[in-house]
């Protein structure tokens, strides 16, 4: 089973709402892992595993919304970041 087929099959089998819920859950787990990591209470490998879970769900969102829409959204975000860097912006605003 190719990676793309696996992503499509997950969305087809469990549905968009379920996969949106899973995306939310995985993002929550990643947030918790980042908090533990910043406090030195988790290994790199645990944080990376949670980030991998989030990436897999974001890949499924490409199936749900389409590659073109996700690529456009990422380009818009990248454009904002690039502008922020070029303007000497702070890390957090
Ligand atoms: Mg997870």
Short mmCIF file of N, CA, C and O and ligand atoms in Angstrom, two decimals:
data_model
loop_
_atom_site.label_atom_id
_atom_site.label_comp_id
_atom_site.label_asym_id
_atom_site.label_seq_id
_atom_site.Cartn_x
_atom_site.Cartn_y
_atom_site.Cartn_z
N UNK A 1 0.86 -1.19 0.00
CA UNK A 1 0.00 0.00 0.00
C UNK A 1 0.89 1.24 0.00
O UNK A 1 1.74 1.39 0.87
N UNK A 2 0.71 2.09 -0.99
CA UNK A 2 1.52 3.31 -1.04
C UNK A 2 1.12 4.25 0.10
O UNK A 2 0.04 4.11 0.69
N UNK A 3 1.98 5.19 0.37
CA UNK A 3 1.69 6.16 1.43
C UNK A 3 0.41 6.93 1.11
O UNK A 3 -0.45 7.11 1.98
N UNK A 4 0.27 7.37 -0.13
CA UNK A 4 -0.91 8.15 -0.51
C UNK A 4 -2.19 7.31 -0.39
O UNK A 4 -3.21 7.79 0.10
N UNK A 5 -2.09 6.07 -0.81
CA UNK A 5 -3.27 5.19 -0.71
C UNK A 5 -3.65 4.98 0.76
O UNK A 5 -4.84 4.96 1.11
N UNK A 6 -2.66 4.81 1.62
CA UNK A 6 -2.91 4.65 3.05
C UNK A 6 -3.66 5.87 3.60
O UNK A 6 -4.65 5.74 4.34
N UNK A 7 -3.20 7.07 3.22
CA UNK A 7 -3.84 8.31 3.71
C UNK A 7 -5.29 8.38 3.20
O UNK A 7 -6.21 8.72 3.96
N UNK A 8 -5.49 8.07 1.93
CA UNK A 8 -6.83 8.11 1.34
C UNK A 8 -7.74 7.07 1.99
O UNK A 8 -8.92 7.33 2.24
N UNK A 9 -7.19 5.90 2.25
CA UNK A 9 -7.98 4.82 2.85
C UNK A 9 -8.41 5.18 4.28
O UNK A 9 -9.54 4.88 4.69
N UNK A 10 -7.53 5.83 5.02
CA UNK A 10 -7.88 6.24 6.39
C UNK A 10 -9.05 7.21 6.37
O UNK A 10 -10.00 7.09 7.15
N UNK A 11 -9.00 8.19 5.47
CA UNK A 11 -10.09 9.17 5.36
C UNK A 11 -11.37 8.51 4.87
O UNK A 11 -12.46 8.76 5.38
N UNK A 12 -11.24 7.61 3.88
CA UNK A 12 -12.42 6.93 3.34
C UNK A 12 -13.06 6.04 4.41
O UNK A 12 -14.27 6.04 4.59
N UNK A 13 -12.23 5.29 5.14
CA UNK A 13 -12.76 4.32 6.09
C UNK A 13 -13.38 4.98 7.32
O UNK A 13 -14.41 4.55 7.80
N UNK A 14 -12.73 6.01 7.84
CA UNK A 14 -13.19 6.58 9.11
C UNK A 14 -13.92 7.92 8.95
O UNK A 14 -14.55 8.38 9.89
N UNK A 15 -13.77 8.54 7.81
CA UNK A 15 -14.53 9.76 7.56
C UNK A 15 -13.81 11.02 7.99
O UNK A 15 -12.89 11.00 8.80
N UNK A 16 -14.29 12.14 7.43
CA UNK A 16 -13.64 13.43 7.64
C UNK A 16 -13.74 13.87 9.09
O UNK A 16 -12.74 14.30 9.70
N UNK A 17 -14.94 13.75 9.68
CA UNK A 17 -15.11 14.23 11.05
C UNK A 17 -14.19 13.48 12.01
O UNK A 17 -13.53 14.10 12.87
N UNK A 18 -14.13 12.18 11.86
CA UNK A 18 -13.26 11.38 12.72
C UNK A 18 -11.79 11.77 12.56
O UNK A 18 -11.06 11.88 13.55
N UNK A 19 -11.39 12.03 11.31
CA UNK A 19 -9.98 12.37 11.10
C UNK A 19 -9.68 13.81 11.54
O UNK A 19 -8.56 14.10 11.96
N UNK A 20 -10.67 14.69 11.47
CA UNK A 20 -10.49 16.02 12.06
C UNK A 20 -10.34 15.91 13.57
O UNK A 20 -9.48 16.57 14.18
N UNK A 21 -11.17 15.07 14.19
CA UNK A 21 -11.06 14.85 15.64
C UNK A 21 -9.69 14.29 16.00
O UNK A 21 -9.09 14.70 17.00
N UNK A 22 -9.22 13.35 15.18
CA UNK A 22 -7.91 12.75 15.45
C UNK A 22 -6.79 13.77 15.29
O UNK A 22 -5.82 13.78 16.05
N UNK A 23 -6.95 14.64 14.29
CA UNK A 23 -5.96 15.71 14.10
C UNK A 23 -5.89 16.59 15.35
O UNK A 23 -4.80 16.91 15.85
N UNK A 24 -7.06 16.94 15.85
CA UNK A 24 -7.13 17.78 17.05
C UNK A 24 -6.47 17.06 18.24
O UNK A 24 -5.70 17.67 18.99
N UNK A 25 -6.77 15.78 18.38
CA UNK A 25 -6.21 15.01 19.49
C UNK A 25 -4.69 14.93 19.39
O UNK A 25 -3.97 15.13 20.39
N UNK A 26 -4.19 14.65 18.19
CA UNK A 26 -2.74 14.55 18.02
C UNK A 26 -2.05 15.89 18.25
O UNK A 26 -0.94 15.94 18.80
N UNK A 27 -2.70 16.98 17.85
CA UNK A 27 -2.12 18.30 18.11
C UNK A 27 -2.06 18.56 19.61
O UNK A 27 -1.08 19.12 20.11
N UNK A 28 -3.08 18.14 20.31
CA UNK A 28 -3.09 18.29 21.77
C UNK A 28 -1.96 17.50 22.41
O UNK A 28 -1.29 17.98 23.34
N UNK A 29 -1.74 16.28 21.92
CA UNK A 29 -0.65 15.47 22.45
C UNK A 29 0.70 16.11 22.14
O UNK A 29 1.62 16.07 22.97
N UNK A 30 0.82 16.73 20.97
CA UNK A 30 2.07 17.40 20.61
C UNK A 30 2.30 18.62 21.51
O UNK A 30 3.43 18.87 21.95
N UNK A 31 1.23 19.35 21.79
CA UNK A 31 1.36 20.50 22.69
C UNK A 31 1.85 20.04 24.06
O UNK A 31 2.76 20.64 24.65
N UNK A 32 1.26 18.98 24.57
CA UNK A 32 1.68 18.45 25.88
C UNK A 32 3.13 17.98 25.83
O UNK A 32 3.89 18.21 26.78
N UNK A 33 3.53 17.36 24.73
CA UNK A 33 4.91 16.87 24.60
C UNK A 33 5.89 18.05 24.54
O UNK A 33 6.99 17.98 25.12
N UNK A 34 5.51 19.12 23.85
CA UNK A 34 6.36 20.32 23.80
C UNK A 34 6.54 20.88 25.21
O UNK A 34 7.65 21.26 25.61
N UNK A 35 5.46 20.93 25.96
CA UNK A 35 5.55 21.42 27.34
C UNK A 35 6.51 20.56 28.17
O UNK A 35 7.35 21.09 28.90
N UNK A 36 6.36 19.23 28.05
CA UNK A 36 7.27 18.34 28.80
C UNK A 36 8.71 18.52 28.34
O UNK A 36 9.64 18.53 29.15
N UNK A 37 8.89 18.67 27.03
CA UNK A 37 10.24 18.82 26.46
C UNK A 37 10.91 20.09 26.99
O UNK A 37 12.09 20.08 27.36
N UNK A 38 10.15 21.18 27.02
CA UNK A 38 10.73 22.45 27.50
C UNK A 38 11.15 22.37 28.95
O UNK A 38 12.05 23.08 29.38
N UNK A 39 10.47 21.49 29.71
CA UNK A 39 10.81 21.32 31.12
C UNK A 39 11.84 20.22 31.33
O UNK A 39 12.14 19.87 32.47
N UNK A 40 12.36 19.67 30.26
CA UNK A 40 13.34 18.60 30.35
C UNK A 40 12.76 17.30 30.85
O UNK A 40 13.47 16.46 31.41
N UNK A 41 11.45 17.12 30.67
CA UNK A 41 10.79 15.93 31.20
C UNK A 41 10.41 14.91 30.14
O UNK A 41 9.64 13.99 30.42
N UNK A 42 10.93 15.08 28.95
CA UNK A 42 10.70 14.05 27.93
C UNK A 42 11.88 14.01 26.97
O UNK A 42 12.60 15.00 26.80
N UNK A 43 12.08 12.86 26.39
CA UNK A 43 13.19 12.67 25.45
C UNK A 43 12.82 13.25 24.09
O UNK A 43 11.63 13.37 23.76
N UNK A 44 13.85 13.57 23.32
CA UNK A 44 13.64 14.03 21.95
C UNK A 44 12.73 13.06 21.20
O UNK A 44 11.84 13.46 20.44
N UNK A 45 12.98 11.77 21.42
CA UNK A 45 12.25 10.74 20.66
C UNK A 45 10.74 10.80 20.92
O UNK A 45 9.95 10.56 20.00
N UNK A 46 10.35 11.13 22.14
CA UNK A 46 8.92 11.20 22.45
C UNK A 46 8.28 12.42 21.78
O UNK A 46 7.17 12.33 21.25
N UNK A 47 8.99 13.55 21.82
CA UNK A 47 8.48 14.74 21.14
C UNK A 47 8.39 14.49 19.64
O UNK A 47 7.37 14.81 19.00
N UNK A 48 9.43 13.88 19.09
CA UNK A 48 9.44 13.61 17.65
C UNK A 48 8.30 12.67 17.26
O UNK A 48 7.68 12.83 16.20
N UNK A 49 8.02 11.69 18.11
CA UNK A 49 6.92 10.76 17.82
C UNK A 49 5.60 11.51 17.75
O UNK A 49 4.77 11.25 16.86
N UNK A 50 5.39 12.45 18.67
CA UNK A 50 4.14 13.23 18.65
C UNK A 50 4.08 14.15 17.43
O UNK A 50 3.01 14.32 16.83
N UNK A 51 5.22 14.73 17.07
CA UNK A 51 5.25 15.58 15.87
C UNK A 51 4.99 14.73 14.62
O UNK A 51 4.31 15.18 13.69
N UNK A 52 5.49 13.50 14.63
CA UNK A 52 5.21 12.58 13.52
C UNK A 52 3.73 12.27 13.41
O UNK A 52 3.18 12.20 12.31
N UNK A 53 3.07 12.09 14.56
CA UNK A 53 1.63 11.85 14.56
C UNK A 53 0.89 13.04 13.94
O UNK A 53 -0.04 12.87 13.14
N UNK A 54 1.30 14.25 14.31
CA UNK A 54 0.66 15.45 13.77
C UNK A 54 0.89 15.54 12.26
O UNK A 54 -0.04 15.82 11.50
N UNK A 55 2.13 15.26 11.85
CA UNK A 55 2.43 15.34 10.41
C UNK A 55 1.57 14.36 9.62
O UNK A 55 1.07 14.69 8.53
N UNK A 56 1.39 13.16 10.17
CA UNK A 56 0.57 12.17 9.48
C UNK A 56 -0.88 12.64 9.33
O UNK A 56 -1.51 12.44 8.30
N UNK A 57 -1.39 13.31 10.37
CA UNK A 57 -2.75 13.84 10.29
C UNK A 57 -2.81 15.01 9.31
O UNK A 57 -3.79 15.15 8.57
N UNK A 58 -1.78 15.85 9.30
CA UNK A 58 -1.76 16.94 8.32
C UNK A 58 -1.71 16.38 6.90
O UNK A 58 -2.33 16.94 5.99
N UNK A 59 -1.00 15.27 6.74
CA UNK A 59 -0.99 14.63 5.42
C UNK A 59 -2.39 14.15 5.04
O UNK A 59 -2.79 14.22 3.88
N UNK A 60 -3.14 13.66 6.03
CA UNK A 60 -4.53 13.25 5.75
C UNK A 60 -5.40 14.47 5.43
O UNK A 60 -6.35 14.36 4.63
N UNK A 61 -5.08 15.61 6.00
CA UNK A 61 -5.83 16.83 5.67
C UNK A 61 -5.60 17.22 4.22
O UNK A 61 -6.44 17.86 3.59
N UNK A 62 -4.46 16.80 3.66
CA UNK A 62 -4.21 17.04 2.23
C UNK A 62 -5.20 16.25 1.39
O UNK A 62 -5.63 16.70 0.33
N UNK A 63 -5.56 15.05 1.89
CA UNK A 63 -6.57 14.24 1.20
C UNK A 63 -7.94 14.91 1.33
O UNK A 63 -8.71 14.98 0.36
N UNK A 64 -8.24 15.39 2.54
CA UNK A 64 -9.56 15.98 2.80
C UNK A 64 -9.76 17.26 1.99
O UNK A 64 -10.80 17.44 1.34
N UNK A 65 -8.79 18.15 2.04
CA UNK A 65 -8.97 19.48 1.44
C UNK A 65 -8.30 19.63 0.08
O UNK A 65 -8.56 20.62 -0.62
N UNK A 66 -7.42 18.70 -0.26
CA UNK A 66 -6.73 18.75 -1.54
C UNK A 66 -5.34 19.35 -1.40
O UNK A 66 -5.13 20.30 -0.64
N UNK A 67 -4.42 18.79 -2.17
CA UNK A 67 -3.03 19.26 -2.13
C UNK A 67 -2.94 20.74 -2.50
O UNK A 67 -2.19 21.50 -1.89
N UNK A 68 -3.71 21.14 -3.51
CA UNK A 68 -3.61 22.52 -3.99
C UNK A 68 -3.99 23.52 -2.91
O UNK A 68 -3.29 24.53 -2.70
N UNK A 69 -5.07 23.23 -2.18
CA UNK A 69 -5.53 24.13 -1.12
C UNK A 69 -4.52 24.20 0.03
O UNK A 69 -4.23 25.28 0.55
N UNK A 70 -3.98 23.03 0.40
CA UNK A 70 -3.00 23.01 1.49
C UNK A 70 -1.71 23.69 1.08
O UNK A 70 -1.09 24.44 1.87
N UNK A 71 -1.29 23.47 -0.16
CA UNK A 71 -0.07 24.12 -0.65
C UNK A 71 -0.25 25.64 -0.69
O UNK A 71 0.67 26.39 -0.34
N UNK A 72 -1.43 26.08 -1.10
CA UNK A 72 -1.70 27.53 -1.15
C UNK A 72 -1.68 28.12 0.26
O UNK A 72 -1.14 29.21 0.48
N UNK A 73 -2.26 27.39 1.21
CA UNK A 73 -2.28 27.88 2.60
C UNK A 73 -0.87 27.95 3.16
O UNK A 73 -0.50 28.92 3.84
N UNK A 74 -0.06 26.93 2.84
CA UNK A 74 1.32 26.94 3.33
C UNK A 74 2.11 28.10 2.69
O UNK A 74 2.90 28.77 3.35
N UNK A 75 1.89 28.31 1.39
CA UNK A 75 2.58 29.42 0.72
C UNK A 75 2.22 30.75 1.35
O UNK A 75 3.08 31.61 1.56
N UNK A 76 0.95 30.93 1.69
CA UNK A 76 0.51 32.19 2.32
C UNK A 76 1.20 32.35 3.68
O UNK A 76 1.65 33.45 4.02
N UNK A 77 1.28 31.27 4.43
CA UNK A 77 1.96 31.34 5.74
C UNK A 77 3.45 31.62 5.56
O UNK A 77 4.04 32.41 6.31
N UNK A 78 4.06 30.95 4.57
CA UNK A 78 5.49 31.16 4.31
C UNK A 78 5.76 32.60 3.88
O UNK A 78 6.76 33.19 4.28
N UNK A 79 4.85 33.14 3.08
CA UNK A 79 5.01 34.54 2.65
C UNK A 79 5.00 35.48 3.85
O UNK A 79 5.79 36.43 3.92
N UNK A 80 4.10 35.21 4.80
CA UNK A 80 4.02 36.05 6.01
C UNK A 80 5.30 35.92 6.84
O UNK A 80 5.82 36.92 7.34
N UNK A 81 5.79 34.70 6.98
CA UNK A 81 7.03 34.48 7.74
C UNK A 81 8.21 35.18 7.07
O UNK A 81 9.02 35.85 7.73
N UNK A 82 8.29 35.03 5.76
CA UNK A 82 9.39 35.66 5.00
C UNK A 82 9.36 37.17 5.19
O UNK A 82 10.39 37.80 5.47
N UNK A 83 8.17 37.74 5.08
CA UNK A 83 8.02 39.19 5.27
C UNK A 83 8.42 39.61 6.67
O UNK A 83 9.11 40.61 6.87
N UNK A 84 8.02 38.80 7.64
CA UNK A 84 8.33 39.07 9.04
C UNK A 84 9.85 39.06 9.26
O UNK A 84 10.41 39.93 9.93
N UNK A 85 10.53 38.06 8.67
CA UNK A 85 11.98 37.96 8.79
C UNK A 85 12.67 39.14 8.12
O UNK A 85 13.62 39.72 8.66
N UNK A 86 12.19 39.49 6.93
CA UNK A 86 12.81 40.60 6.19
C UNK A 86 12.62 41.93 6.90
O UNK A 86 13.45 42.83 6.76
N UNK A 87 11.54 42.03 7.68
CA UNK A 87 11.28 43.26 8.41
C UNK A 87 11.88 43.26 9.80
O UNK A 87 11.62 44.15 10.61
N UNK A 88 12.68 42.22 10.10
CA UNK A 88 13.34 42.14 11.40
C UNK A 88 12.38 41.93 12.55
O UNK A 88 12.62 42.41 13.66
N UNK A 89 11.31 41.22 12.32
CA UNK A 89 10.28 41.02 13.34
C UNK A 89 10.75 40.18 14.51
O UNK A 89 11.74 39.45 14.42
N UNK A 90 10.05 40.30 15.63
CA UNK A 90 10.37 39.53 16.83
C UNK A 90 9.94 38.08 16.64
O UNK A 90 9.17 37.74 15.75
N UNK A 91 10.41 37.23 17.56
CA UNK A 91 10.08 35.81 17.50
C UNK A 91 8.60 35.57 17.73
O UNK A 91 8.00 34.73 17.09
N UNK A 92 8.00 36.33 18.64
CA UNK A 92 6.60 36.11 18.96
C UNK A 92 5.84 37.43 18.90
O UNK A 92 6.18 38.36 19.59
N UNK A 93 4.82 37.45 18.06
CA UNK A 93 3.96 38.64 18.00
C UNK A 93 2.52 38.21 17.94
O UNK A 93 2.21 37.15 17.49
MG1 LIG B 1 0.14 11.22 19.38
#
